[in-house]
CSV table of C-alpha atoms in Angstrom, one decimal:
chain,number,residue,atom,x,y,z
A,1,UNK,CA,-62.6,-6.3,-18.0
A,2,UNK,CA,-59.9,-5.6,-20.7
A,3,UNK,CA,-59.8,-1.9,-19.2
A,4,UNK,CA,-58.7,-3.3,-16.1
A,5,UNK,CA,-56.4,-5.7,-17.0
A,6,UNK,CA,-54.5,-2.5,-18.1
A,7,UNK,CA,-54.8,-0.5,-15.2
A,8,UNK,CA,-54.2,-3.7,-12.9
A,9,UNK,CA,-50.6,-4.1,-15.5
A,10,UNK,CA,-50.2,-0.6,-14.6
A,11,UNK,CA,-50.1,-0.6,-11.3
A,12,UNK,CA,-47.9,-3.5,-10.9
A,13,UNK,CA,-45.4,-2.2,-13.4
A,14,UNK,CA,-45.2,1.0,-11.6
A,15,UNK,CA,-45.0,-0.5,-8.0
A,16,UNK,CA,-42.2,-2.7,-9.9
A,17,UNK,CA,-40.3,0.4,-11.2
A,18,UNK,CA,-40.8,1.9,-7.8
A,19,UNK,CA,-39.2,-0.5,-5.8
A,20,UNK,CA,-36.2,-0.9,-8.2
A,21,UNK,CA,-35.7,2.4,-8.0
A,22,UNK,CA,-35.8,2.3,-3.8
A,23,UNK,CA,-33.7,-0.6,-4.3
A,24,UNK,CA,-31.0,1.4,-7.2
A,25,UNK,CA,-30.6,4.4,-4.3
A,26,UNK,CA,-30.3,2.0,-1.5
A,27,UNK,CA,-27.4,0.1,-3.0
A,28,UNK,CA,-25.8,3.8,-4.1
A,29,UNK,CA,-25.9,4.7,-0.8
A,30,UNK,CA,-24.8,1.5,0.8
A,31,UNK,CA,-21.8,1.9,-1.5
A,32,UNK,CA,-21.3,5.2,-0.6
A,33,UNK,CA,-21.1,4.4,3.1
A,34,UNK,CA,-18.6,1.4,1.9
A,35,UNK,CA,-16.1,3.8,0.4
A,36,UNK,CA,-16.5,6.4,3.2
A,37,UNK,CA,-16.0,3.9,6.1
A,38,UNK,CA,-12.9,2.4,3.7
A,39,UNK,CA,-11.3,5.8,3.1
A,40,UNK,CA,-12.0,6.7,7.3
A,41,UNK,CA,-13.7,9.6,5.8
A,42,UNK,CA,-17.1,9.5,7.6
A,43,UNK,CA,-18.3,11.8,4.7
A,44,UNK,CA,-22.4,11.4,4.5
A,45,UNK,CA,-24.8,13.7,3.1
A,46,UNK,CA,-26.0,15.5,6.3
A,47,UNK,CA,-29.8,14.5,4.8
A,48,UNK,CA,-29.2,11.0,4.4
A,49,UNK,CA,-27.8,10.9,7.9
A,50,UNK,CA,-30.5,11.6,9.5
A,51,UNK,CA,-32.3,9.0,8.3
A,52,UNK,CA,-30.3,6.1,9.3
A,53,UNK,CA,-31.7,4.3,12.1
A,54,UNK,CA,-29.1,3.6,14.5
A,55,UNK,CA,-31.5,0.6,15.7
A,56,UNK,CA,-30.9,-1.0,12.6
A,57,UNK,CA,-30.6,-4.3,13.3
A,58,UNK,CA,-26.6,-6.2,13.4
A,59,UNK,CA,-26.8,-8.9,11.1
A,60,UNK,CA,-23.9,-11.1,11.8
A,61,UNK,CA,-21.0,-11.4,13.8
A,62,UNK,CA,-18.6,-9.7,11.0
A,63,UNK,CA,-20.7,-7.0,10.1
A,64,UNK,CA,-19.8,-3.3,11.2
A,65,UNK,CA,-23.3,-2.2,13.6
A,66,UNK,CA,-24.5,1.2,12.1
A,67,UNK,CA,-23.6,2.6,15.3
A,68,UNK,CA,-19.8,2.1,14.7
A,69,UNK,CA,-20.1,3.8,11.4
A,70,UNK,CA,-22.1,6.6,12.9
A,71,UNK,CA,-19.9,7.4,16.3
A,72,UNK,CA,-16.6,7.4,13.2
A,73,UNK,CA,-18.9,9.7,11.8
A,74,UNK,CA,-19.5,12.2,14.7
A,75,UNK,CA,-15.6,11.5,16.0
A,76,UNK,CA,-14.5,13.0,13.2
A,77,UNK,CA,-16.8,15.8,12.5
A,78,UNK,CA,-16.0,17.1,16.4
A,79,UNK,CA,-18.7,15.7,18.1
A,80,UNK,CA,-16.4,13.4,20.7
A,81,UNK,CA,-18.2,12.5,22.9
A,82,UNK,CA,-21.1,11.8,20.8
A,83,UNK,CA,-19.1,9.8,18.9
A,84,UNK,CA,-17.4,7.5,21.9
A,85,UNK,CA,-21.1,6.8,23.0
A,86,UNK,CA,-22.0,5.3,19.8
A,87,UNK,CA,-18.7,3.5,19.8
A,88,UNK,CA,-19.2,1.7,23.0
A,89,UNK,CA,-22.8,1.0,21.9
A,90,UNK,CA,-21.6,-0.6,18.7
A,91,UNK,CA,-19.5,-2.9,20.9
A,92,UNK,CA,-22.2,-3.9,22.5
A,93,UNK,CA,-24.4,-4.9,19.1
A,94,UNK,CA,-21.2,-7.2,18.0
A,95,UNK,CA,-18.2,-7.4,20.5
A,96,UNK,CA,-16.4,-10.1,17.9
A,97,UNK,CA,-15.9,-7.1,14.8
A,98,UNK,CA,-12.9,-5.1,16.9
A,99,UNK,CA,-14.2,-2.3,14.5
A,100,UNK,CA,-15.2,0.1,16.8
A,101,UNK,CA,-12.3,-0.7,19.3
A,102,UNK,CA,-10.0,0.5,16.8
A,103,UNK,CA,-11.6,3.5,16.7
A,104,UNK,CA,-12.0,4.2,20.2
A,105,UNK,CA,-8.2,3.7,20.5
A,106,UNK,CA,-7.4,6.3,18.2
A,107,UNK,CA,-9.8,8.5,19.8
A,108,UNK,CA,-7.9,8.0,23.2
A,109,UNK,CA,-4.4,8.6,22.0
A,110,UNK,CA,-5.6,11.8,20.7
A,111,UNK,CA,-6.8,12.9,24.1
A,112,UNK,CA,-4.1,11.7,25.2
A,113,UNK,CA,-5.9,8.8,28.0
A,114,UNK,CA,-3.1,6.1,28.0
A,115,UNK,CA,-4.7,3.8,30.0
A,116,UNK,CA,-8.1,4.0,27.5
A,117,UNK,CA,-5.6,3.8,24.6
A,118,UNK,CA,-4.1,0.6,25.8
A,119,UNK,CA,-7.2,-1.1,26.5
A,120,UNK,CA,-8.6,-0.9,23.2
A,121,UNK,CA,-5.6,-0.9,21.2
A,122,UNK,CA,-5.3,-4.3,22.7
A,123,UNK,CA,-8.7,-5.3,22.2
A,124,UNK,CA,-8.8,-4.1,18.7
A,125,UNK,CA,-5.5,-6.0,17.8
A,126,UNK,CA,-6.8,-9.0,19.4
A,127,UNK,CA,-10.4,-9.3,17.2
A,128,UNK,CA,-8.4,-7.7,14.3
A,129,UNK,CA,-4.5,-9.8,14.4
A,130,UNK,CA,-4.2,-9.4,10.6
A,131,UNK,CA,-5.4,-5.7,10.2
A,132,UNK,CA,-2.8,-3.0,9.2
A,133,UNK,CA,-4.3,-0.3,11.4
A,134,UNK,CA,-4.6,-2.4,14.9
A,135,UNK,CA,-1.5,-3.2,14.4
A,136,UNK,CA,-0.2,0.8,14.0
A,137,UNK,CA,-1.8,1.4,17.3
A,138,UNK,CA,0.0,-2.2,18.6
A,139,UNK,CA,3.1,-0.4,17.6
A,140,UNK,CA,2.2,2.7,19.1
A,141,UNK,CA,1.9,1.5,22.6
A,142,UNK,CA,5.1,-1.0,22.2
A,143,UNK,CA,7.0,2.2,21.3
A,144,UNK,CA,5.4,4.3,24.2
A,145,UNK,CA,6.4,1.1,26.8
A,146,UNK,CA,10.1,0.8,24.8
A,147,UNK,CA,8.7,-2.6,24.2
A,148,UNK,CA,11.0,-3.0,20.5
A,149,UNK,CA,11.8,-6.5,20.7
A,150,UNK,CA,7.8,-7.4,21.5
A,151,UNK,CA,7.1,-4.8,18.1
A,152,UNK,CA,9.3,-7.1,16.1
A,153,UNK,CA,7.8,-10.5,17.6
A,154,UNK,CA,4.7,-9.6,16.6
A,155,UNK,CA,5.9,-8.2,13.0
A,156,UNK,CA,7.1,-11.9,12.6
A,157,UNK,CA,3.8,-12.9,13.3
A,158,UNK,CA,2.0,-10.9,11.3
A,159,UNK,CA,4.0,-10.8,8.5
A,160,UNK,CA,3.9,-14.4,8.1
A,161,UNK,CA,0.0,-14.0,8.0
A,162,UNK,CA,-0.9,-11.7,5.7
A,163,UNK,CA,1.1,-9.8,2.7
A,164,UNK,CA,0.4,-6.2,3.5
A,165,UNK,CA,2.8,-3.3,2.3
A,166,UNK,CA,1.4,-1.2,5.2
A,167,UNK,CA,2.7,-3.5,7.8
A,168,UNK,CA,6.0,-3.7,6.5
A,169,UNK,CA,5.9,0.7,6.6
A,170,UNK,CA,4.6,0.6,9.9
A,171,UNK,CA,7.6,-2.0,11.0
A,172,UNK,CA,10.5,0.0,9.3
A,173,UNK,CA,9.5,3.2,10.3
A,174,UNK,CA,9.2,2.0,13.8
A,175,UNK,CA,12.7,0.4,13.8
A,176,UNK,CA,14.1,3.6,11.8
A,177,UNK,CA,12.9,5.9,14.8
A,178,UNK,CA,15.2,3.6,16.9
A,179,UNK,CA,18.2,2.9,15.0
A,180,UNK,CA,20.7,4.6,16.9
A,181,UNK,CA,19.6,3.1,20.1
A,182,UNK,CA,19.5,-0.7,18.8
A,183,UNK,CA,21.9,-1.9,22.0
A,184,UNK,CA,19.8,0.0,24.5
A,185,UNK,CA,16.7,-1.7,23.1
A,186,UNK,CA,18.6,-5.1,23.1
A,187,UNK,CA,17.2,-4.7,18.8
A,188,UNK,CA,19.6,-6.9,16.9
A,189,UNK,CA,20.2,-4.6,14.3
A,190,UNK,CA,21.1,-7.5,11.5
A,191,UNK,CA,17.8,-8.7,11.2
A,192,UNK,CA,16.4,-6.0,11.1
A,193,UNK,CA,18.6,-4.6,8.4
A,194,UNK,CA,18.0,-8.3,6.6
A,195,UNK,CA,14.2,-7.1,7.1
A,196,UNK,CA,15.2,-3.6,5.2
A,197,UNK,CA,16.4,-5.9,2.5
A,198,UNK,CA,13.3,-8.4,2.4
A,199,UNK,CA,11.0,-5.0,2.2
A,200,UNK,CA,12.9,-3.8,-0.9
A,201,UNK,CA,12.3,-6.9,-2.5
A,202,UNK,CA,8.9,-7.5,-0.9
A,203,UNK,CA,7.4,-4.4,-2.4
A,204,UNK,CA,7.7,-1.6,-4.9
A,205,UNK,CA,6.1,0.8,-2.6
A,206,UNK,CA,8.6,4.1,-3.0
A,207,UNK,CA,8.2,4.5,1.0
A,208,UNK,CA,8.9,1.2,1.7
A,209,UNK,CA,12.0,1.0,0.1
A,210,UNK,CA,13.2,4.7,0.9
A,211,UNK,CA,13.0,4.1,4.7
A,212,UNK,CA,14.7,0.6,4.0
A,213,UNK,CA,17.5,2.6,2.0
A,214,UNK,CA,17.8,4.9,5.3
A,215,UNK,CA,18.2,1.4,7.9
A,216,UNK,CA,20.8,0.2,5.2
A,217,UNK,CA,22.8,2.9,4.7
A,218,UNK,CA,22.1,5.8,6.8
A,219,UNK,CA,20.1,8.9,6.2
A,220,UNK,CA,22.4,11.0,4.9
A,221,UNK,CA,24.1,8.9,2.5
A,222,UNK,CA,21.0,8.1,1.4
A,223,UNK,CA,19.9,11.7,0.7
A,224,UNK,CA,23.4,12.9,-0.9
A,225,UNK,CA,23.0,9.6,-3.8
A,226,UNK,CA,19.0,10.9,-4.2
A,227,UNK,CA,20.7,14.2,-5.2
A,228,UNK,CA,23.2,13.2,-6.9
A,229,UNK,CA,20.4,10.7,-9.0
A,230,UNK,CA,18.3,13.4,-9.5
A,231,UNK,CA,20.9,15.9,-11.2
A,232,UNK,CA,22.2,13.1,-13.2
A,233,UNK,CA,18.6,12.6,-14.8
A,234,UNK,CA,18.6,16.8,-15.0
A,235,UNK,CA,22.4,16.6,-16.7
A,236,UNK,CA,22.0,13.4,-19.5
A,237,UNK,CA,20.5,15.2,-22.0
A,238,UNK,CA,23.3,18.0,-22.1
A,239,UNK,CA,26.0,15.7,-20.9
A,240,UNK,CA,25.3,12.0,-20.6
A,241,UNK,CA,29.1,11.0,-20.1
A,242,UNK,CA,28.3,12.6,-16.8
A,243,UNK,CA,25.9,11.6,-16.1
A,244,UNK,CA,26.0,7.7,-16.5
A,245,UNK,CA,29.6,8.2,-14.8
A,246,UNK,CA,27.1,10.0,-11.6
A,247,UNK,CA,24.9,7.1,-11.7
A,248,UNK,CA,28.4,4.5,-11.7
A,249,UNK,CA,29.3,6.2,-8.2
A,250,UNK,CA,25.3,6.0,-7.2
A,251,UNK,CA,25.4,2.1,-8.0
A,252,UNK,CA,28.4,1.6,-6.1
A,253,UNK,CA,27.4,3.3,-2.8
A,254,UNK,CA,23.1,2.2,-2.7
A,255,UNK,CA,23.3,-1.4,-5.5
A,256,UNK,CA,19.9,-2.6,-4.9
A,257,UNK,CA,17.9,0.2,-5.6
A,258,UNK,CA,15.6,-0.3,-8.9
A,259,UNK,CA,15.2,3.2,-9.5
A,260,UNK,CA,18.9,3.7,-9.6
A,261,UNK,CA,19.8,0.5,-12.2
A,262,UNK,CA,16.7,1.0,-14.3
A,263,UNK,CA,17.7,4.9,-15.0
A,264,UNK,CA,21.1,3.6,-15.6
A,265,UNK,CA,20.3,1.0,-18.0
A,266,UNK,CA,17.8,3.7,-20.1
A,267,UNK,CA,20.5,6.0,-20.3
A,268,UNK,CA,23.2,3.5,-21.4
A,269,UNK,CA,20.3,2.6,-24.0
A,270,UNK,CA,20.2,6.0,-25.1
A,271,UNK,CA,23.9,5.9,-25.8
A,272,UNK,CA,23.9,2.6,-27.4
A,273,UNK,CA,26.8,1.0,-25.4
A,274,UNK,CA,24.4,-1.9,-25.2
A,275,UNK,CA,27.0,-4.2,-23.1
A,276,UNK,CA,26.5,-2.1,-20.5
A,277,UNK,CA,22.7,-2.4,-20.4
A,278,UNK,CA,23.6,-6.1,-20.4
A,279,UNK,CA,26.2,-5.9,-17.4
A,280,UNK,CA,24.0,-4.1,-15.6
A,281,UNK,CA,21.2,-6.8,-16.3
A,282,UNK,CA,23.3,-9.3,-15.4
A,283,UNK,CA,24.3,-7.3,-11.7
A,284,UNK,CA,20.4,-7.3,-11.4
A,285,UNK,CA,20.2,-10.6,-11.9
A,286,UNK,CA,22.4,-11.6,-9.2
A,287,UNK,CA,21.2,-9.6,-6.8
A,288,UNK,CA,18.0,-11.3,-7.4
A,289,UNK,CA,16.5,-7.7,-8.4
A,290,UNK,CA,14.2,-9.1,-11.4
A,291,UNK,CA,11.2,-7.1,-10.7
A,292,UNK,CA,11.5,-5.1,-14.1
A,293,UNK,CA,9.2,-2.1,-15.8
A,294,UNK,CA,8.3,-3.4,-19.3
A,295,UNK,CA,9.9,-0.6,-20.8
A,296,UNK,CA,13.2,-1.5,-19.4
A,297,UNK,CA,13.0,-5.2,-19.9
A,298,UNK,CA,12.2,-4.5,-23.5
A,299,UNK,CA,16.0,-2.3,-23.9
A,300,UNK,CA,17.6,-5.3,-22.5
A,301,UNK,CA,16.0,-7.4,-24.8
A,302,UNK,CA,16.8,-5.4,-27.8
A,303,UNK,CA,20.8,-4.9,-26.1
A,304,UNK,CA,21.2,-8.6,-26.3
A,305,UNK,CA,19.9,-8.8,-30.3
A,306,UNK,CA,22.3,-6.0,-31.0
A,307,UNK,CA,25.3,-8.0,-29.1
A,308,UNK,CA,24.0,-10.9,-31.6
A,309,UNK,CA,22.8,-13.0,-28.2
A,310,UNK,CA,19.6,-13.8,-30.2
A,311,UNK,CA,18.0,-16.3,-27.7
A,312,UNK,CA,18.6,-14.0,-24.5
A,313,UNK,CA,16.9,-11.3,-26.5
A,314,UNK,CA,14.0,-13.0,-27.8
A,315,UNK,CA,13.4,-14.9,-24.6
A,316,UNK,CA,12.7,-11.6,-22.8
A,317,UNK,CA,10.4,-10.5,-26.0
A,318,UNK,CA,8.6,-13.3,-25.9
A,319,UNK,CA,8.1,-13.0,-22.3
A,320,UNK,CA,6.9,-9.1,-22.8
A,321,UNK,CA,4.7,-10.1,-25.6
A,322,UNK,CA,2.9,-13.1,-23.3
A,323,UNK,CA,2.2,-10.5,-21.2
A,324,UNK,CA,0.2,-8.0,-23.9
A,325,UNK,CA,3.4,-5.8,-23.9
A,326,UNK,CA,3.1,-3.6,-27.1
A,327,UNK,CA,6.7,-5.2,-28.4
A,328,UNK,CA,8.9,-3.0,-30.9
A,329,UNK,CA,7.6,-4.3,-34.5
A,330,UNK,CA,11.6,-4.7,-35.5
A,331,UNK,CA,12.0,-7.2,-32.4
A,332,UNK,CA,8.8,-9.0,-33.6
A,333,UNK,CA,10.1,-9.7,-36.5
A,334,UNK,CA,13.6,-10.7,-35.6
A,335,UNK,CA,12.3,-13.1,-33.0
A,336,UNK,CA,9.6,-14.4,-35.3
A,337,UNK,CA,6.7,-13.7,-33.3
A,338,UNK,CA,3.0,-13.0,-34.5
């Protein structure tokens, strides 16, 4: 009786370890499929492919069908029309999820079928209003139909929705492929340079901001101050009169670029004319550009101690050191904090 007590203890602990260990590779490759169908990768293991079921059953009404993630798969691994079969199948398991429309309308604008393209780009953007990529294909079309002022309406729209740096790209590069031609398009070119502006503050995304720089100023101006920024950070160590002078004439043509005042401020840190750093602060300031790197906020801070403005300075080290910032031991100590 004991003997089988054993081998009954046996059995169930191996059935156990069994099925956790079914269970351990199911959830790696549910993950796996996760961060392929999040990437638009479509990269599976051509074994493990085969055994997904594309009956699988659709479990809700916002869950991707198998079949969507399959005809992504075979769309772009060459197998089209494969691929566009499964898609329109998936639609048919969950028509709310505007998943595989999405798809389908990139497929079509590649081959080039406009009136395919426009059905399910407006089908997509309808079950997906707050999604980044529906919207791309949204602008697409617009800009196909020279439909600018119905591209910004519904930027309004969905920028009041949902925070998304991608939107404000897809926006400004839409508007920046226009912006000689505002009048034709009946574009009022003020709002969407007070867009430009909102997007620099909006975000710290470095294309974000450089194709607001372009709608501000222009292109080419643009271009000639990223130059001139870029040989003044090549120049400071053998002549830093130079190049803080560089960055002066930088400042004056593009003011409300943060790369541009922070690299200013370090190298008028590295000088020690620490008024300067404060001045420049202070421009910053009221230009409401107060989205600083620790780094910089922590010359600033030490600028104001050296200008004997003790509270200014240790306001900003406190601030740095709330926030886990590994503060200069000299500041610590000035400012009293633990």
């Amino acid at each position: 009786m004991k003997k089988f007590s054993y081998i009954l203890i046996f059995t169930i602990a191996s059935f156990s370890l069994f099925s956790n260990y079914k269970k351990f590779i199911m959830t790696v490759q549910e993950i796996n499929i996760f961060q392929s169908v999040a990437s638009s990768s479509y990269e599976f293991d051509p074994d493990y492919l085969d055994k997904i079921s594309k009956l699988y059953p659709n479990l809700s009404s916002s869950a991707i069908p198998i079949k969507g993630i399959l005809g992504g798969y075979y769309v772009t691994h060459d197998s089209i029309r494969k691929g566009i079969n499964l898609l329109k199948q998936a639609n048919k398991d969950n028509p709310f999820i505007g998943f595989p429309d999405m798809i389908l309308g990139r497929v079509y604008e590649v081959l080039g079928q406009k009136d395919s393209f426009n059905l399910y780009t407006l089908r997509a953007y309808n079950k997906l209003p707050n999604n980044s990529a529906s919207y791309l294909l949204l602008a697409k079309k617009l800009l196909n139909e020279n439909k600018i002022d119905s591209l910004s309406y519904f930027f309004d729209e969905i920028s009041d929705r949902v925070s998304d740096t991608n939107i404000w790209q897809i926006y400004l590069a839409a508007m920046f492929s226009i912006n000689d031609n505002y009048d034709e398009y009946n574009v009022d070119s003020t709002s969407v340079i007070s867009n430009a502006k909102k997007a620099k503050i909006f975000t710290d995304d470095n294309t974000v901001r450089l194709i607001s720089d372009y709608i501000i100023y222009g292109k080419e101006k643009v271009i000639a101050n990223l130059n001139k920024y870029e040989k003044a950070k090549d120049t400071f160590d053998i002549d830093p009169v130079y190049a803080i002078n560089s960055m002066k004439e930088v400042l004056g043509d593009i003011g409300d670029n943060f790369d541009y005042y922070e690299t200013t401020i370090e190298m008028n840190f590295k000088v020690e004319d620490y008024k300067s750093v404060i001045n420049l602060f202070s421009e910053m300031k009221n230009k409401e550009m107060t989205a600083l790197k620790a780094n910089i906020i922590e010359m600033i801070s030490i600028s104001y101690l050296y200008n004997n403005d003790i509270n200014s300075g240790c306001e900003l080290a406190i601030l740095l050191n709330d926030g886990n910032y590994n503060l200069d031991s000299t500041v610590k100590l000035l400012c009293r904090i633990n």
